[in-house]
């Protein structure tokens, strides 16, 4: 097989959303698998809707995901001369023609055809104008568009889709379509093909929403004398109500940046994305980068739509539960050294970072991550649920405050007394702290749980967490003592 060349050609009219990111990922995986080349092309010809901000956002999103490209970014607007040249060539070779029909005329014909239940497509009025007629209209200053002259053939035109199999359409169903607007600007449909030919693209992997273009584009490849690439059309991503995922109706929940800002690990997010429309053919769901590259193939892309299954408004599960589950898996199991730089970023963002976590206290930092991550869902949990490990200013959650502290007024006295005992310990170990806590409970005449839960709430602000005595040792004698001594201040 010749060297595969694929492309990711986003239109920069908004942020990188999960659909676009999935397209990029599938292209990237195929390129990595086959040793091919990935071209990044920004399709910015729609200047009214394109923005610098979107371009920056898309590139930032790809970089965060670790989806790298080999060529580009190319900008479609830099190649407008190529697009115009291709259109001129089609006109000169009689493969396209000028059409002077006005919008009003076309609309009238459409309505009449609809009323008569006939084909509403373009009726070919200008297809047979003589050269003189065309000259006359041009001299009269009439506006014209350029239409592609669909060959008059019997039968069907089609292609083999790597995902969907044979796709075809009969020639009779394809109208002469517009390729250049009356203002002289070529349509996206044409630019896209001209660019793919110039960039020597061998595989077009894109969403099924582009399939209406594909048949017409086959005709353009033929007319421009270029080989047709291999096509693979991926299923759309829908929400649980089967509506297409979009920024307008779903907001930031579908933006890649949202996941970055809410503490997802980039690879975990790729792992989630790949499963939105592809499966390995067995029940595996977790893949390392290498495993995924190895397992990926175009023919295992699903034919039917994928569902992005998120529940709105639930703070713990603020997105598709599978996305969270995959993220948790990585967050809780990857080597702690690999996670540490990402936790560092989060702590910096939240003003909780101390330079000695990189120096004298690096071991402590790693051990703390290891200790607390087992209940975390996203990276930002280190700065919220885990805040008490990195700062003395943390909130005590209301539920454990009521349940574990305020309900037991005796703790006002017991915990400061325990703090006095802890202060005297020369070896502040799991064993010794536990022993003293049990003695404290016995003397107070309560179950050890009362002391332990009270202490957990006061020292960490949380209802649940790792083993209490591991927590004490991790947070350290001095801080534990001072926090326990402040217990009375929690009572009204
Ligand atoms: N620019 C198009 C888009 O963002 C992609 C077209 C294609 O893949 O051919 O949807």
Coordinates of C-alpha atoms and ligand atoms in Angstrom, one line a residue:
X1 CA 0.0 0.0 0.0
X2 CA 1.3 3.5 -0.8
X3 CA 2.2 5.6 2.2
X4 CA -1.2 6.6 3.7
X5 CA -1.8 10.4 4.0
X6 CA -4.7 11.5 6.1
X7 CA -6.0 14.8 7.1
X8 CA -7.9 16.6 9.9
X9 CA -9.6 19.6 8.3
X10 CA -11.6 21.5 11.0
X11 CA -13.6 24.5 10.1
X12 CA -12.7 27.1 12.8
X13 CA -16.2 28.2 13.6
X14 CA -16.2 27.2 17.3
X15 CA -14.2 25.3 19.8
X16 CA -13.0 21.7 19.4
X17 CA -15.9 19.6 20.4
X18 CA -16.1 15.9 21.1
X19 CA -17.2 15.1 17.6
X20 CA -14.3 16.9 16.0
X21 CA -11.8 15.5 18.6
X22 CA -13.0 12.0 17.8
X23 CA -12.5 12.6 14.1
X24 CA -9.0 13.8 14.8
X25 CA -8.3 10.8 17.0
X26 CA -9.5 8.2 14.5
X27 CA -7.3 9.8 11.8
X28 CA -4.4 10.0 14.1
X29 CA -4.7 6.4 15.2
X30 CA -4.9 5.2 11.6
X31 CA -1.8 7.2 10.8
X32 CA 0.1 5.9 13.8
X33 CA -0.9 2.4 13.0
X34 CA 0.2 2.5 9.4
X35 CA 3.2 4.8 9.7
X36 CA 1.3 7.4 7.6
X37 CA 1.2 11.2 7.6
X38 CA -1.4 13.4 9.2
X39 CA -2.1 16.8 7.7
X40 CA -3.8 19.5 9.7
X41 CA -5.7 21.8 7.5
X42 CA -7.8 24.7 8.8
X43 CA -10.8 25.1 6.5
X44 CA -11.2 28.8 7.0
X45 CA -12.9 29.8 3.7
X46 CA -16.1 30.8 5.5
X47 CA -14.5 34.0 6.7
X48 CA -17.7 35.3 8.3
X49 CA -17.8 32.4 10.7
X50 CA -14.1 31.6 11.1
X51 CA -12.1 33.2 13.9
X52 CA -8.6 33.3 15.2
X53 CA -9.9 32.4 18.6
X54 CA -11.4 29.1 17.3
X55 CA -8.1 28.3 15.4
X56 CA -6.2 28.7 18.7
X57 CA -8.8 26.7 20.6
X58 CA -8.7 23.8 18.2
X59 CA -4.9 23.7 18.2
X60 CA -4.8 23.9 22.0
X61 CA -7.4 21.1 22.3
X62 CA -5.4 18.8 20.0
X63 CA -2.2 19.6 21.9
X64 CA -3.8 18.8 25.2
X65 CA -5.1 15.5 23.8
X66 CA -1.6 14.7 22.5
X67 CA -2.9 14.4 18.9
X68 CA 0.0 15.6 16.9
X69 CA 0.2 16.1 13.2
X70 CA 3.0 15.8 10.7
X71 CA 2.2 18.6 8.2
X72 CA 0.5 21.9 8.6
X73 CA -1.4 23.7 9.9
X74 CA -2.2 24.7 6.3
X75 CA -4.9 27.3 5.9
X76 CA -7.5 26.8 3.2
X77 CA -7.6 30.6 2.4
X78 CA -3.9 30.5 1.4
X79 CA -4.9 28.3 -1.5
X80 CA -7.7 30.2 -3.0
X81 CA -5.8 30.6 -6.3
X82 CA -5.8 26.8 -6.5
X83 CA -9.5 26.6 -6.0
X84 CA -10.2 29.3 -8.7
X85 CA -7.8 27.6 -11.1
X86 CA -9.6 24.3 -10.7
X87 CA -13.0 26.0 -11.3
X88 CA -11.6 27.7 -14.4
X89 CA -10.3 24.5 -15.7
X90 CA -13.7 22.8 -15.3
X91 CA -15.3 25.7 -17.1
X92 CA -12.8 25.6 -20.0
X93 CA -13.1 21.9 -20.4
X94 CA -16.9 22.1 -20.6
X95 CA -17.3 20.2 -17.3
X96 CA -18.9 23.2 -15.7
X97 CA -21.1 26.0 -17.0
X98 CA -22.3 29.5 -16.1
X99 CA -25.8 29.6 -14.7
X100 CA -27.7 32.9 -14.7
X101 CA -30.9 31.8 -13.1
X102 CA -31.7 34.2 -10.3
X103 CA -32.6 33.1 -6.8
X104 CA -36.2 34.2 -7.4
X105 CA -36.5 32.1 -10.6
X106 CA -35.1 29.1 -8.9
X107 CA -37.4 29.5 -5.9
X108 CA -40.5 29.7 -8.2
X109 CA -39.5 26.6 -10.1
X110 CA -38.9 24.8 -6.9
X111 CA -42.4 25.7 -5.6
X112 CA -44.0 24.6 -8.9
X113 CA -42.1 21.3 -8.9
X114 CA -43.1 20.7 -5.3
X115 CA -46.8 21.4 -6.1
X116 CA -46.6 19.0 -9.1
X117 CA -44.8 16.5 -6.9
X118 CA -41.8 16.5 -9.3
X119 CA -38.1 16.5 -8.8
X120 CA -37.2 19.8 -7.1
X121 CA -33.5 19.8 -8.2
X122 CA -32.0 22.2 -10.7
X123 CA -33.7 21.8 -14.1
X124 CA -30.7 22.5 -16.3
X125 CA -32.0 25.7 -17.9
X126 CA -28.5 27.2 -18.4
X127 CA -26.8 23.9 -19.2
X128 CA -27.5 24.3 -22.9
X129 CA -26.9 28.0 -23.4
X130 CA -24.9 28.7 -26.5
X131 CA -21.6 30.6 -26.3
X132 CA -23.2 33.6 -27.8
X133 CA -26.0 33.5 -25.3
X134 CA -23.5 33.3 -22.4
X135 CA -21.5 36.3 -23.9
X136 CA -24.7 38.3 -24.2
X137 CA -25.7 37.8 -20.6
X138 CA -22.2 38.6 -19.4
X139 CA -22.2 41.8 -21.4
X140 CA -25.5 42.7 -20.0
X141 CA -23.9 42.5 -16.6
X142 CA -26.0 39.5 -15.3
X143 CA -24.7 37.7 -12.3
X144 CA -23.8 34.0 -12.7
X145 CA -22.7 31.1 -10.6
X146 CA -20.7 28.1 -11.9
X147 CA -22.4 24.8 -11.9
X148 CA -20.9 21.4 -12.3
X149 CA -22.1 19.5 -15.4
X150 CA -23.1 16.1 -14.1
X151 CA -22.3 13.6 -16.9
X152 CA -25.3 12.3 -18.7
X153 CA -24.9 8.7 -17.9
X154 CA -27.2 5.8 -17.1
X155 CA -26.7 3.7 -14.0
X156 CA -25.0 4.5 -10.8
X157 CA -21.9 6.1 -9.3
X158 CA -20.6 4.9 -6.0
X159 CA -17.7 3.9 -3.8
X160 CA -16.7 1.4 -1.2
X161 CA -17.0 3.0 2.3
X162 CA -14.6 1.3 4.8
X163 CA -17.3 1.6 7.4
X164 CA -20.6 1.3 5.6
X165 CA -19.7 -0.8 2.6
X166 CA -21.0 0.0 -0.9
X167 CA -22.6 3.4 -1.2
X168 CA -24.1 4.5 -4.5
X169 CA -26.5 6.9 -6.1
X170 CA -27.9 7.0 -9.6
X171 CA -26.7 9.7 -12.0
X172 CA -30.2 10.8 -12.6
X173 CA -30.6 11.8 -8.9
X174 CA -27.6 14.2 -8.9
X175 CA -28.4 17.7 -10.0
X176 CA -25.9 20.1 -11.6
X177 CA -24.5 21.6 -8.4
X178 CA -23.0 25.0 -7.8
X179 CA -19.2 25.1 -7.4
X180 CA -18.6 28.8 -7.5
X181 CA -20.8 31.5 -6.1
X182 CA -21.9 34.7 -8.0
X183 CA -19.3 36.7 -6.1
X184 CA -16.6 34.4 -7.5
X185 CA -15.8 32.4 -4.4
X186 CA -15.6 28.6 -4.8
X187 CA -17.8 26.5 -2.6
X188 CA -16.4 24.4 0.2
X189 CA -17.3 21.2 -1.7
X190 CA -14.8 22.1 -4.4
X191 CA -12.1 23.6 -2.2
X192 CA -12.1 20.5 0.0
X193 CA -11.4 18.2 -3.0
X194 CA -8.8 20.6 -4.6
X195 CA -7.0 20.6 -1.2
X196 CA -7.2 16.9 -0.7
X197 CA -5.8 16.4 -4.2
X198 CA -2.9 18.8 -3.6
X199 CA -2.2 17.3 -0.2
X200 CA -2.2 13.9 -1.8
X201 CA -4.7 12.6 0.7
X202 CA -5.3 8.8 0.4
X203 CA -7.9 8.3 3.1
X204 CA -10.8 10.6 4.1
X205 CA -12.1 9.7 7.5
X206 CA -14.9 12.0 8.5
X207 CA -18.4 12.1 9.9
X208 CA -21.5 10.7 8.2
X209 CA -22.8 14.3 8.0
X210 CA -20.5 14.8 5.0
X211 CA -21.9 11.9 3.0
X212 CA -24.2 14.1 1.0
X213 CA -21.1 15.7 -0.4
X214 CA -19.2 12.6 -1.1
X215 CA -21.0 11.5 -4.2
X216 CA -20.7 14.9 -5.8
X217 CA -17.0 15.0 -4.8
X218 CA -16.5 11.7 -6.6
X219 CA -17.5 13.5 -9.8
X220 CA -15.1 16.3 -9.0
X221 CA -12.2 13.9 -8.6
X222 CA -13.0 12.4 -11.9
X223 CA -13.4 15.7 -13.7
X224 CA -10.1 17.0 -12.2
X225 CA -8.4 13.8 -13.3
X226 CA -7.4 12.8 -9.8
X227 CA -7.6 9.4 -8.1
X228 CA -10.4 9.0 -5.6
X229 CA -9.3 8.5 -2.0
X230 CA -10.6 5.8 0.3
X231 CA -13.6 7.0 2.3
X232 CA -14.6 6.0 5.8
X233 CA -17.6 7.8 7.3
X234 CA -18.0 7.7 11.0
X235 CA -21.4 7.6 12.9
X236 CA -22.7 10.8 14.4
X237 CA -22.6 11.4 18.1
X238 CA -26.1 11.9 19.6
X239 CA -27.4 12.7 23.0
X240 CA -29.7 10.4 25.0
X241 CA -32.7 12.0 23.2
X242 CA -31.1 11.2 19.9
X243 CA -30.4 14.8 19.1
X244 CA -27.1 15.7 17.4
X245 CA -24.5 17.0 19.8
X246 CA -23.9 20.7 19.3
X247 CA -22.5 23.7 21.0
X248 CA -25.8 25.5 20.7
X249 CA -27.9 22.9 22.4
X250 CA -25.4 21.3 24.7
X251 CA -23.1 24.1 25.7
X252 CA -19.6 23.6 27.1
X253 CA -20.2 20.0 28.1
X254 CA -19.2 19.0 24.5
X255 CA -16.1 21.1 24.3
X256 CA -12.7 19.4 24.8
X257 CA -11.4 22.4 26.9
X258 CA -14.2 21.7 29.4
X259 CA -12.7 18.3 30.1
X260 CA -9.2 19.7 30.4
X261 CA -10.4 22.4 32.8
X262 CA -12.4 19.9 34.9
X263 CA -9.5 17.6 35.6
X264 CA -9.6 14.9 33.0
X265 CA -6.4 13.1 32.0
X266 CA -5.8 13.6 28.3
X267 CA -5.2 9.9 27.6
X268 CA -8.2 8.9 29.6
X269 CA -10.3 11.3 27.5
X270 CA -8.9 9.8 24.3
X271 CA -9.8 6.4 25.6
X272 CA -13.3 7.5 26.2
X273 CA -13.5 9.2 22.8
X274 CA -12.4 6.2 20.8
X275 CA -15.2 4.1 22.3
X276 CA -17.7 6.6 21.0
X277 CA -18.1 5.0 17.7
X278 CA -15.5 2.2 17.6
X279 CA -15.0 -1.1 19.4
X280 CA -12.2 -3.6 19.4
X281 CA -14.5 -6.6 18.8
X282 CA -14.0 -7.9 22.3
X283 CA -15.0 -6.5 25.7
X284 CA -11.8 -4.5 26.4
X285 CA -12.4 -0.9 27.3
X286 CA -9.1 0.3 28.7
X287 CA -6.2 0.7 26.2
X288 CA -2.8 2.2 26.6
X289 CA -1.6 4.3 23.7
X290 CA 0.3 1.4 22.1
X291 CA -2.6 -1.1 22.7
X292 CA -5.1 1.2 21.0
X293 CA -2.8 1.9 18.0
X294 CA -2.4 -1.8 17.6
X295 CA -6.2 -2.6 18.0
X296 CA -7.6 0.3 15.9
X297 CA -9.0 -0.4 12.4
X298 CA -11.4 1.5 10.2
X299 CA -13.6 -1.5 9.6
X300 CA -14.5 -1.7 13.3
X301 CA -15.9 1.8 13.4
X302 CA -19.6 1.4 14.2
X303 CA -22.2 2.0 11.5
X304 CA -24.9 3.4 13.8
X305 CA -24.9 6.5 15.9
X306 CA -23.0 6.7 19.2
X307 CA -24.7 8.1 22.3
X308 CA -23.0 10.6 24.5
X309 CA -24.8 9.7 27.7
X310 CA -24.4 12.5 30.1
X311 CA -26.7 13.6 32.9
X312 CA -27.1 17.3 33.2
X313 CA -26.7 19.0 36.6
X314 CA -25.3 16.1 38.6
X315 CA -22.1 17.5 40.1
X316 CA -20.4 14.2 40.7
X317 CA -21.3 12.8 37.3
X318 CA -21.4 16.0 35.4
X319 CA -20.7 14.2 32.1
X320 CA -21.1 10.7 30.5
X321 CA -20.6 8.3 33.4
X322 CA -18.3 6.2 31.2
X323 CA -16.0 9.2 30.7
X324 CA -15.8 9.6 34.5
X325 CA -15.3 5.8 35.0
X326 CA -12.4 5.7 32.5
X327 CA -10.9 8.8 34.0
X328 CA -11.1 7.3 37.5
X329 CA -9.5 4.2 36.3
X330 CA -6.4 6.0 35.0
X331 CA -6.3 8.5 37.9
X332 CA -6.3 5.7 40.5
X333 CA -4.0 3.3 38.7
X334 CA -1.3 4.9 36.6
X335 CA 2.2 5.1 38.2
X336 CA 2.1 7.9 40.7
X337 CA 5.2 9.5 39.2
X338 CA 3.3 9.9 36.0
X339 CA 0.3 11.5 37.7
X340 CA 2.4 13.9 39.9
X341 CA 3.2 16.5 37.2
X342 CA -0.5 16.8 36.5
X343 CA -1.4 17.1 40.1
X344 CA 1.3 19.7 40.4
X345 CA -0.5 21.8 37.6
X346 CA -3.8 21.6 39.5
X347 CA -2.2 22.6 42.8
X348 CA -0.5 25.6 41.0
X349 CA -3.8 26.6 39.5
X350 CA -5.4 26.6 42.9
X351 CA -2.6 28.3 44.8
X352 CA -1.8 25.2 46.7
X353 CA 1.7 24.4 45.4
X354 CA 4.9 24.5 47.5
X355 CA 8.2 24.3 45.8
X356 CA 9.5 21.7 48.3
X357 CA 7.0 19.2 46.8
X358 CA 9.6 19.1 44.0
X359 CA 12.5 19.0 46.5
X360 CA 12.7 17.9 50.1
X361 CA 9.1 16.8 50.3
X362 CA 8.9 15.1 46.9
X363 CA 8.5 11.6 48.5
X364 CA 5.8 13.0 50.8
X365 CA 4.0 14.5 47.8
X366 CA 4.1 11.2 45.9
X367 CA 2.9 9.2 48.9
X368 CA 0.1 11.7 49.6
X369 CA -1.1 11.3 46.0
X370 CA -1.0 7.6 46.4
X371 CA -3.0 7.7 49.6
X372 CA -5.8 10.0 48.6
X373 CA -6.4 9.3 44.9
X374 CA -8.4 6.1 45.5
X375 CA -11.6 8.0 45.8
X376 CA -11.0 10.7 43.3
X377 CA -12.7 11.1 40.0
X378 CA -10.9 14.0 38.4
X379 CA -7.6 15.8 38.8
X380 CA -9.3 18.8 40.3
X381 CA -10.4 16.6 43.3
X382 CA -6.8 17.0 44.6
X383 CA -7.5 20.7 45.1
X384 CA -11.1 20.3 46.5
X385 CA -11.6 17.0 48.3
X386 CA -7.8 16.8 48.9
X387 CA -7.3 20.4 49.9
X388 CA -6.6 19.8 53.6
X389 CA -3.5 17.8 52.7
X390 CA -2.0 20.9 51.0
X391 CA -3.4 23.8 53.0
X392 CA -4.6 24.7 56.4
X393 CA -7.5 26.6 54.9
X394 CA -10.0 24.1 53.9
X395 CA -13.8 23.9 54.3
X396 CA -15.5 21.4 56.5
X397 CA -18.4 19.9 54.5
X398 CA -21.8 20.4 56.1
X399 CA -22.9 16.7 56.1
X400 CA -20.0 15.3 58.1
X401 CA -19.9 18.5 60.3
X402 CA -23.5 17.8 61.4
X403 CA -23.3 14.0 61.5
X404 CA -19.8 13.5 63.0
X405 CA -19.1 16.6 65.0
X406 CA -22.1 18.7 66.1
X407 CA -24.1 15.6 67.1
X408 CA -21.4 14.7 69.6
X409 CA -20.8 17.8 71.9
X410 CA -18.3 15.7 73.9
X411 CA -15.8 16.0 71.1
X412 CA -15.3 19.6 72.0
X413 CA -13.4 18.3 75.0
X414 CA -12.2 14.8 73.8
X415 CA -10.4 15.9 70.6
X416 CA -8.3 18.7 72.2
X417 CA -7.4 16.2 75.0
X418 CA -6.3 13.7 72.3
X419 CA -4.4 16.5 70.7
X420 CA -2.5 17.0 73.9
X421 CA -1.6 13.3 73.9
X422 CA -0.6 13.4 70.3
X423 CA 1.6 16.4 70.9
X424 CA 3.7 14.4 73.4
X425 CA 4.3 11.5 71.0
X426 CA 7.9 11.2 70.0
X427 CA 7.0 8.7 67.3
X428 CA 3.9 10.0 65.5
X429 CA 3.1 6.6 63.8
X430 CA 0.0 4.8 62.6
X431 CA 0.3 2.4 65.5
X432 CA 0.7 5.0 68.2
X433 CA -1.9 7.4 67.0
X434 CA -4.4 4.6 66.7
X435 CA -3.7 3.3 70.2
X436 CA -4.2 6.7 71.7
X437 CA -7.4 7.3 69.8
X438 CA -8.8 4.0 71.2
X439 CA -7.8 4.9 74.7
X440 CA -9.5 8.3 74.2
X441 CA -12.7 6.6 73.1
X442 CA -12.6 4.2 76.1
X443 CA -12.2 7.0 78.6
X444 CA -15.0 9.0 77.0
X445 CA -17.2 5.9 77.0
X446 CA -18.0 6.0 73.3
X447 CA -17.3 3.8 70.3
X448 CA -13.9 4.4 68.6
X449 CA -15.9 5.4 65.5
X450 CA -17.1 8.5 67.2
X451 CA -13.6 9.7 67.8
X452 CA -12.3 8.6 64.5
X453 CA -15.1 10.1 62.4
X454 CA -15.0 13.3 64.4
X455 CA -11.3 13.5 63.9
X456 CA -11.6 12.8 60.1
X457 CA -14.1 15.6 59.7
X458 CA -12.0 18.1 61.7
X459 CA -8.7 17.2 60.1
X460 CA -9.7 16.8 56.5
X461 CA -13.2 18.4 56.2
X462 CA -14.4 15.2 54.5
X463 CA -17.0 12.5 55.2
X464 CA -14.9 9.7 53.8
X465 CA -11.3 9.0 52.8
X466 CA -8.4 6.7 53.3
X467 CA -7.6 5.0 56.6
X468 CA -7.6 7.7 59.4
X469 CA -4.2 6.9 60.9
X470 CA -2.5 7.0 57.5
X471 CA -4.1 10.4 57.1
X472 CA -2.8 11.6 60.4
X473 CA 0.7 10.6 59.7
X474 CA 0.6 12.1 56.2
X475 CA -0.8 15.4 57.4
X476 CA 1.8 15.4 60.2
X477 CA 1.9 15.8 63.9
X478 CA 2.0 19.6 64.2
X479 CA -0.9 20.3 61.8
X480 CA -3.0 17.5 63.3
X481 CA -2.5 18.7 66.8
X482 CA -3.4 22.3 65.9
X483 CA -6.5 21.3 63.9
X484 CA -7.8 19.0 66.7
X485 CA -7.3 21.8 69.3
X486 CA -9.5 24.1 67.2
X487 CA -12.5 21.6 67.5
X488 CA -14.5 23.8 69.9
X489 CA -14.6 26.6 67.4
X490 CA -16.8 24.5 65.1
X491 CA -19.7 24.5 67.6
X492 CA -22.1 27.5 67.5
Ligands
LIG1 N1 -14.2 21.2 7.4 C1 -15.1 20.2 7.6 C2 -15.7 20.2 9.0 O1 -15.1 20.8 9.8 C3 -14.5 18.8 7.3 C4 -14.7 18.3 6.0 C5 -14.1 17.0 5.6 O2 -13.6 16.3 6.5 O3 -14.0 16.7 4.5 O4 -16.7 19.6 9.2

